[in-house]
Coordinates of C-alpha atoms and ligand atoms in Angstrom, one line a residue:
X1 CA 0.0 0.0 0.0
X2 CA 1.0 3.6 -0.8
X3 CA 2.4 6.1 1.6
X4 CA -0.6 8.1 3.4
X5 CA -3.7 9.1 2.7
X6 CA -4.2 12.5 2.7
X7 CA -7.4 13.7 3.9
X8 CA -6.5 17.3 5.6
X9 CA -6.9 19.5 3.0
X10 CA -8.5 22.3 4.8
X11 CA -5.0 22.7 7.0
X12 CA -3.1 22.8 3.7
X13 CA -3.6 21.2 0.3
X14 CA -0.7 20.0 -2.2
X15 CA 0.4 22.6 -5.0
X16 CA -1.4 21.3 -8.4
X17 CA 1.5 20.1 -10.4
X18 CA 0.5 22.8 -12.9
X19 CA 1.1 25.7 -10.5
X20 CA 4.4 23.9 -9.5
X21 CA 5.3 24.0 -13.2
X22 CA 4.7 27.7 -13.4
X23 CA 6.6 28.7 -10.2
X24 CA 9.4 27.0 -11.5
X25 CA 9.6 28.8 -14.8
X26 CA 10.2 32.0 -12.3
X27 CA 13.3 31.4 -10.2
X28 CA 16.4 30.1 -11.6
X29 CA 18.4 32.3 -14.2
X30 CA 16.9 31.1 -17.4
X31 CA 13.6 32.1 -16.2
X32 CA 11.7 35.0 -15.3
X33 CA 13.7 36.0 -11.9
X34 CA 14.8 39.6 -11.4
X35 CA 13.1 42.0 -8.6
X36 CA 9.3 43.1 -10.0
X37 CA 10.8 46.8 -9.0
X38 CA 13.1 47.1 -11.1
X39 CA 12.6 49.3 -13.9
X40 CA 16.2 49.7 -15.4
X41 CA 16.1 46.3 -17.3
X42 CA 14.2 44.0 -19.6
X43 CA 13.9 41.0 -16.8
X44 CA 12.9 43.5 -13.7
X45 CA 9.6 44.4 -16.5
X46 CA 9.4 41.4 -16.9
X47 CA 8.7 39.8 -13.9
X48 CA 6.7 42.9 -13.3
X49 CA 4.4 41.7 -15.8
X50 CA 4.3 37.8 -14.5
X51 CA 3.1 39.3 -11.3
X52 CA 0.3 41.8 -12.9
X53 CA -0.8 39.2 -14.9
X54 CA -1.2 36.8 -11.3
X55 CA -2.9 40.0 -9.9
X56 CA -5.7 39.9 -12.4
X57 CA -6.4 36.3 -12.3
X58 CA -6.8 36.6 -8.6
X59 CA -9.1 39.6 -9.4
X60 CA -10.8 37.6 -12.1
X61 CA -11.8 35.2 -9.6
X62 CA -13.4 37.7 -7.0
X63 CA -14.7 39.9 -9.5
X64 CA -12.3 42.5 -8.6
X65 CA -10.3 45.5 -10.2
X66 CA -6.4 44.3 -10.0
X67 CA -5.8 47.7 -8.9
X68 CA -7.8 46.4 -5.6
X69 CA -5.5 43.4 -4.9
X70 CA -2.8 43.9 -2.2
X71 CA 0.2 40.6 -2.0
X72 CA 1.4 39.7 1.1
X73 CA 2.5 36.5 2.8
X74 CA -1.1 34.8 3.7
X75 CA -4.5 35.2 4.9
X76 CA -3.0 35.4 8.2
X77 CA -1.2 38.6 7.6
X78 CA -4.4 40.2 5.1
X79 CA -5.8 39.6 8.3
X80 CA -3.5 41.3 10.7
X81 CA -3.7 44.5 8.0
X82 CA -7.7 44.6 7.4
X83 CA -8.4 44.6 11.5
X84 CA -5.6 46.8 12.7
X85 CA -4.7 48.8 9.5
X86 CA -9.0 49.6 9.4
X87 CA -9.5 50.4 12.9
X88 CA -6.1 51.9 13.5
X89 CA -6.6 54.2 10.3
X90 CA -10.6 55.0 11.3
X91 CA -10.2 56.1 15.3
X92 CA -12.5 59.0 14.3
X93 CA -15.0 56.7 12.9
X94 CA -15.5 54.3 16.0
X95 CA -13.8 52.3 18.0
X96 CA -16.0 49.0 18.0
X97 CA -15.1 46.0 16.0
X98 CA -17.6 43.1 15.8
X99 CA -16.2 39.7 14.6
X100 CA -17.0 35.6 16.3
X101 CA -16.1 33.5 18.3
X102 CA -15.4 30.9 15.8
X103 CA -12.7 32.6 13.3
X104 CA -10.2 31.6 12.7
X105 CA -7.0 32.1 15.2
X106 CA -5.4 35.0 12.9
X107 CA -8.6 37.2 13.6
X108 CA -9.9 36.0 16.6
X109 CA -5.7 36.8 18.3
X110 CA -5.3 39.8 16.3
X111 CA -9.1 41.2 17.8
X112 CA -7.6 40.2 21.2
X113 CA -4.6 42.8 20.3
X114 CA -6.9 45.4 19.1
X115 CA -9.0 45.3 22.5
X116 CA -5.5 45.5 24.4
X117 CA -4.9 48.8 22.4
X118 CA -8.5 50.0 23.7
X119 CA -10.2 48.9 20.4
X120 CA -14.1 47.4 22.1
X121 CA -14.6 44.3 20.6
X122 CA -18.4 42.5 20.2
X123 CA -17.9 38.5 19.8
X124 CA -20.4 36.6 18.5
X125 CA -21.4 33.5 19.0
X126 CA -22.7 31.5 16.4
X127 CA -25.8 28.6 16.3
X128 CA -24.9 25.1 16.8
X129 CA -24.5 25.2 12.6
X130 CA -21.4 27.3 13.0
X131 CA -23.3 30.7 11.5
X132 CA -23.7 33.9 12.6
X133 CA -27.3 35.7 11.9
X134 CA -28.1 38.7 9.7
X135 CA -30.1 39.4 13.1
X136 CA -27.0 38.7 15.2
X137 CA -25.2 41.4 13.7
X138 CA -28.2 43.4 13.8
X139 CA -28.9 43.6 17.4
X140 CA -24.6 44.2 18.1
X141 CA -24.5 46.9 16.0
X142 CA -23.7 50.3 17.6
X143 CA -23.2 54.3 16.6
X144 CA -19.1 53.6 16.8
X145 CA -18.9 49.9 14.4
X146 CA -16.4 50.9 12.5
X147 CA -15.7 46.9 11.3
X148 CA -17.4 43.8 10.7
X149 CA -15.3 40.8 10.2
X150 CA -17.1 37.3 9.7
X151 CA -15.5 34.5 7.7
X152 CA -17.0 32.8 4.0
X153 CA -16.6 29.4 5.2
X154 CA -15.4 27.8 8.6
X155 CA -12.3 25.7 8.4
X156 CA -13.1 23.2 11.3
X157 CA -16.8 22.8 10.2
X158 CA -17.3 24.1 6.4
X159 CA -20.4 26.2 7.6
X160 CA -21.0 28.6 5.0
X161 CA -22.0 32.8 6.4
X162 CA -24.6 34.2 4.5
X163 CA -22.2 37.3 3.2
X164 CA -24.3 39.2 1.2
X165 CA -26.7 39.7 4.2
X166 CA -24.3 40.1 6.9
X167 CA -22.8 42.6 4.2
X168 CA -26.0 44.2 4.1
X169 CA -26.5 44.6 8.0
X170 CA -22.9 45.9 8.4
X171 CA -23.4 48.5 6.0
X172 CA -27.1 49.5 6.9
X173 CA -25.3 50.2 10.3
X174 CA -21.9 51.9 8.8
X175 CA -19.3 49.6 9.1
X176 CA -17.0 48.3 6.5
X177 CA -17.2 44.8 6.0
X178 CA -14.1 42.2 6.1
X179 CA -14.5 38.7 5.5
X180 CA -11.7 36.2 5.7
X181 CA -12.2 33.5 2.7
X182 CA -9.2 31.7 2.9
X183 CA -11.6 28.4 3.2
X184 CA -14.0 29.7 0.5
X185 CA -11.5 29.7 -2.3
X186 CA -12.5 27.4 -5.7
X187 CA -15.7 25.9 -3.1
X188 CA -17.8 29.0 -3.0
X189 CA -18.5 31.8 -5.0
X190 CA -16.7 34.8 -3.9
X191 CA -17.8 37.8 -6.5
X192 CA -16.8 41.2 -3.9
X193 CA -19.5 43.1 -6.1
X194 CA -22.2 40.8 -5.8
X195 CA -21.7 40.1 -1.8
X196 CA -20.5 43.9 -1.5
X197 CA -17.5 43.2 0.3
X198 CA -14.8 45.5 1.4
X199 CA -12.0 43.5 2.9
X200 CA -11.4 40.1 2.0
X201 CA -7.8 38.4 2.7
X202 CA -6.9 35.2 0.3
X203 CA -4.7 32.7 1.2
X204 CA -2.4 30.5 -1.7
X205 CA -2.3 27.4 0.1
X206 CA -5.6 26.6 0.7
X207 CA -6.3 26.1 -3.0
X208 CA -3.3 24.5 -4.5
X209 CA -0.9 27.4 -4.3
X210 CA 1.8 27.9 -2.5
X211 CA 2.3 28.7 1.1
X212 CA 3.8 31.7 2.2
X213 CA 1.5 34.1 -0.3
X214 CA -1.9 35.5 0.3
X215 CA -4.0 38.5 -0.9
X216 CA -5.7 41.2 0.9
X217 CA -8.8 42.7 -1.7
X218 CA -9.4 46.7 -0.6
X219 CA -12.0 48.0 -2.2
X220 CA -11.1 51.3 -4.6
X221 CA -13.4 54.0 -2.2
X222 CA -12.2 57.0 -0.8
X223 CA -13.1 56.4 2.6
X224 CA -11.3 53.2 2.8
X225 CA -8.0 53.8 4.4
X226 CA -5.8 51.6 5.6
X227 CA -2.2 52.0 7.7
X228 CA 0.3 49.9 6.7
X229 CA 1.6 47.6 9.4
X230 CA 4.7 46.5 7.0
X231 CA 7.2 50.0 5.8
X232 CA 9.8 50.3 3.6
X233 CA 9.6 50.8 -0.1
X234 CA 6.6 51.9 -0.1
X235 CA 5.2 48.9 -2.6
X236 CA 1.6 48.1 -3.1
X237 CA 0.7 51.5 -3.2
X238 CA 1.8 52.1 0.4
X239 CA -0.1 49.4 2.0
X240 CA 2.4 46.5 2.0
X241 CA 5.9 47.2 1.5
X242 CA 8.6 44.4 0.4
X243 CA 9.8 42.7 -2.5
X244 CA 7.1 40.8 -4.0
X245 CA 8.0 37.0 -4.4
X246 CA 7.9 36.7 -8.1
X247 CA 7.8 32.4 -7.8
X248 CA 5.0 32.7 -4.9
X249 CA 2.7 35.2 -6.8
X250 CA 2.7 33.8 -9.8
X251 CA 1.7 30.5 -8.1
X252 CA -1.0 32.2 -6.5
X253 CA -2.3 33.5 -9.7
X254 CA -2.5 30.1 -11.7
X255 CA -4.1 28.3 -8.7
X256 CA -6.5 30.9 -8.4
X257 CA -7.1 30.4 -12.3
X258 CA -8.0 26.8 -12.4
X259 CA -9.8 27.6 -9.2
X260 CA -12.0 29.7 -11.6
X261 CA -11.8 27.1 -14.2
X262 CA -12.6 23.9 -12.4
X263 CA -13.7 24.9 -8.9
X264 CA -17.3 23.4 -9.7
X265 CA -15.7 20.4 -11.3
X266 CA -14.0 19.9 -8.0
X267 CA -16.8 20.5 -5.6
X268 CA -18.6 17.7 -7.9
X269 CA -15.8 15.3 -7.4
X270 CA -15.6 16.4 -3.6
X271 CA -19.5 15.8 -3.0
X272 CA -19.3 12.4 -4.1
X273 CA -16.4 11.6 -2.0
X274 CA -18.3 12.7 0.7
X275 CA -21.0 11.0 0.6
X276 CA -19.3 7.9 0.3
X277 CA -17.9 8.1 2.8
X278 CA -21.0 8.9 4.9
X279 CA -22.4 6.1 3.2
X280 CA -19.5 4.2 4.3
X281 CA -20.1 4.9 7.8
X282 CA -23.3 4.3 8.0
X283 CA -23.0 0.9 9.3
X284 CA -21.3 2.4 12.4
X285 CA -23.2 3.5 15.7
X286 CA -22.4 6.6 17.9
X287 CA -21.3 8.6 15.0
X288 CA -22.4 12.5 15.0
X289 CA -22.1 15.2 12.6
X290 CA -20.1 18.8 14.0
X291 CA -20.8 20.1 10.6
X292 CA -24.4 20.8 9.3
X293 CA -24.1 19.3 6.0
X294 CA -27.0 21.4 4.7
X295 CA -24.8 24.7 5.3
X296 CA -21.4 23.8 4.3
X297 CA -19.0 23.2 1.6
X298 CA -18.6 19.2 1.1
X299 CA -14.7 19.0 1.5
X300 CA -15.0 19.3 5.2
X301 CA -16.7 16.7 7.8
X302 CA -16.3 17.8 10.7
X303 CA -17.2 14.1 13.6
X304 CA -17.8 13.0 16.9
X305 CA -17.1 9.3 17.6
X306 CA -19.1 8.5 21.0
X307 CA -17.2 6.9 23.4
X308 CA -13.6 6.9 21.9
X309 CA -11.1 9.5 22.5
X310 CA -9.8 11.9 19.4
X311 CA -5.7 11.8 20.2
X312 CA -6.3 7.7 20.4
X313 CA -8.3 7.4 17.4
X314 CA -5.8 9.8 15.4
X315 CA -3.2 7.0 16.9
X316 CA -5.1 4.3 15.9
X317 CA -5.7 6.1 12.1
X318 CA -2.0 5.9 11.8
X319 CA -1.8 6.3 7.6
X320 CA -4.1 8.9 7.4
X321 CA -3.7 11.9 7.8
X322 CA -6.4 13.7 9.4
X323 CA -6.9 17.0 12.0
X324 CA -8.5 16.9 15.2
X325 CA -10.0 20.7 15.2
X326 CA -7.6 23.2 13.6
X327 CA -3.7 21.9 12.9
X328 CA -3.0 24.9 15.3
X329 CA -4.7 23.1 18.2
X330 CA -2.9 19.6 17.3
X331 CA -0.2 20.5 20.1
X332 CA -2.5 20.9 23.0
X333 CA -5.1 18.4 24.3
X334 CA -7.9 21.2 25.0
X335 CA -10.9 20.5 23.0
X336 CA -11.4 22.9 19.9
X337 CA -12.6 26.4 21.1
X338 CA -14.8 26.3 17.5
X339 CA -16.8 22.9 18.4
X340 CA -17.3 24.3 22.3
X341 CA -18.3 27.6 21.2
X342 CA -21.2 26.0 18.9
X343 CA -22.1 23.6 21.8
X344 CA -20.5 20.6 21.3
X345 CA -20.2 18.8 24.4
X346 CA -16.6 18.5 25.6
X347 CA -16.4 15.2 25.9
X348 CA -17.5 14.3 22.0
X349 CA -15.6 17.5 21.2
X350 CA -12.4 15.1 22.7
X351 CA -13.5 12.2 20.1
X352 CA -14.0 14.2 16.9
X353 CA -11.6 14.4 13.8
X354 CA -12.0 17.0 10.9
X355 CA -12.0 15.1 7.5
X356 CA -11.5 17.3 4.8
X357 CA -11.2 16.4 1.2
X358 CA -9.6 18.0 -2.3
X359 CA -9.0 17.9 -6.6
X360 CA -6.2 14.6 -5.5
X361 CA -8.7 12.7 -3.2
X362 CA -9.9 9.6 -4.5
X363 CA -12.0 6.6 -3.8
X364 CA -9.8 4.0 -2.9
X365 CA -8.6 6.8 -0.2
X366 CA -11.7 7.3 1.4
X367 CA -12.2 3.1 1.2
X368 CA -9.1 2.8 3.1
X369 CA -10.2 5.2 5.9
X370 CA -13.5 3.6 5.9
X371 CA -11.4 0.3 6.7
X372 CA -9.1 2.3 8.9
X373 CA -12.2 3.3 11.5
X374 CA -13.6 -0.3 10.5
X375 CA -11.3 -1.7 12.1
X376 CA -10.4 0.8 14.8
X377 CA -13.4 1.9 16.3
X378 CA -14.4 -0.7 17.9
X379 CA -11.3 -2.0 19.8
X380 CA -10.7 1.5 21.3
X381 CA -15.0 1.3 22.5
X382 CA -14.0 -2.0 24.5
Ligands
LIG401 C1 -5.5 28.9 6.8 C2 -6.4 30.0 7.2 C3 -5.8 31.3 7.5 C4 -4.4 31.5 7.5 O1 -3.8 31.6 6.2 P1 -2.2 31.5 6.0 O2 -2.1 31.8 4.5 O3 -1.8 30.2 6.4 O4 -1.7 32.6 6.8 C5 -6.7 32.2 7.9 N1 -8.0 32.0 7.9 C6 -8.6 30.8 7.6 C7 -10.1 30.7 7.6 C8 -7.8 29.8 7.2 O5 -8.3 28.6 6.9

């Protein structure tokens, strides 16, 4: 039998062999190489055009001017520049930020550093299927919201927010609206016109890019200001200064191009592997569903196995390669703060592993992690 199965694509997924292929052709000498910023040669223009031509397929894909797309290293750091470069750039405008309880660490840490610099902070909790309400945000509004940040699409659970009315609330009531899609990527549509989103960070690696890139989308409107968190150079038009990683951008870009091309083809592929193996497990008693199917995207399946415990069953799972909660929270023992926030019990919140699916999953993967919990689950009930 081959090597592991992979089924933890929501932590990371593999770069697609054609986005490798790419990213190749812009490092070494014979390729495209130089510094984007330069402007004295023929290679510093070019690579200048590799990465505007990256910009606009990201744009492309969100339905988004390329003039509107900010690189930096990851969803983690758009995030770190939409909370604190907003409210840190809007004092005037208000003081209040209101975000969940179920984001993902690199908003829910960087909120925590806003309220420690006397930013108020509103967290809300969401319903047992891992959503916040229109009429949530509604009744948290106040006069000073400056911010609204709320994610597409939940990476322990796959619960899908209802942007365009949560957009619609935030701006009824003033606030500029972030939303971290990092998980929404290829899976969900993600058009920043349609939704009327102002902020949204991207991340590379979540849809066959590479790590270590990411996009922040800032909407072209004069009262959207932002202060940089990153100086020197003065690149990006201020916002986010650095050399821009020619190899990592242009990855970005083609990932986020097949994303547009076969994102539904995916999602297809991904559904049926899904239910298989629900179907699969079917046979098995004491299994509950974390994730509200009805609400999420199908490459994550979020599970409780009564009566076992998660760090054993991982143990017992040995070749595959699975998350219990976040990858962040793999260290520690505590339960996941996103299944205890949306009520899970703690002690099914001890057994449960996040499954998550992607383009390189197949069936004879999900057959052998059927087997694997076939064979498993019981022993560790006795
Ligand atoms: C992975 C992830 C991030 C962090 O992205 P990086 O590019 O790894 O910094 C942020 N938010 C969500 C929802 C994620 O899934």
């Amino acid at each position: 039998m081959s090597a592991l199965v992979y089924l933890d694509y929501a932590a990371t997924t593999p770069v697609d062999p054609r986005v490798a292929e790419v990213m190749a052709r812009h490092l070494t000498l014979d390729g495209i190489f130089a510094n984007p910023a330069s402007r004295s040669h023929m290679l510093g223009w070019q690579a200048e055009q590799a990465v505007e031509s990256a910009r606009r397929q990201v744009a492309d894909l969100i339905g988004a001017d390329p003039r509107e797309i900010v690189w930096t290293s990851g969803a983690t750091e758009s995030d770190n520049l939409a909370l604190i470069g907003f409210m840190r750039a809007n004092r005037e405008r208000g003081r209040h930020l209101v975000t969940s309880t179920i984001e993902h660490k690199a908003v829910v840490d960087t909120a925590k550093a806003l309220e420690a610099e006397g930013f108020e902070v509103t967290w809300l909790t969401p319903g047992r299927d891992g959503r916040v309400t229109p009429d949530q945000l509604r009744d948290a509004m106040r006069d000073d919201t400056a911010l609204v940040s709320l994610m597409a699409v939940n990476n322990e659970l796959g619960a899908i927010h209802d942007l365009a009315a949560l957009a619609e609330v935030a701006h009824a009531g003033g606030a500029v609206f972030h939303v971290d899609a990092a998980q929404g990527v290829g899976r969900i549509p993600l058009d920043v016109r349609a939704l009327d989103i102002d902020l949204m960070s991207l991340s590379g690696h979540k849809a066959y890019g590479p790590k270590g890139v990411g996009v922040l989308y800032v909407k072209r409107s004069p009262d959207l200001r932002l202060e940089a968190l990153i100086h020197g150079g003065g690149h990006e038009r201020g916002m986010r200064s650095g050399t821009l990683p020619t190899h990592q951008i242009v990855g970005m870009g083609e990932a986020f191009a097949l994303a547009a091309a076969e994102g539904e083809a995916d999602q297809a592929h991904i559904t049926r592997l899904r239910d298989r193996l629900l179907d699969g497990l079917s046979g098995l008693d004491g299994i509950h569903c974390n994730t509200d199917p009805t609400v999420s995207v199908p490459n994550i399946l979020n599970l409780a196995f009564e009566g076992v415990d998660g760090e054993s069953l991982l143990m017992a799972l040995r070749e595959i390669a699975l998350s219990t909660g976040s990858a962040c929270n793999s260290a520690s023992v505590e339960p996941s703060y996103v299944l205890k926030e949306i009520g899970v019990p703690r002690r099914l919140a001890l057994a449960s592993l996040r499954f998550s699916f992607g383009r390189f999953t197949t069936d004879a993967d999900i057959d052998r992690a059927l087997d694997a919990l076939h064979h498993a689950l019981p022993g560790l009930r006795r």
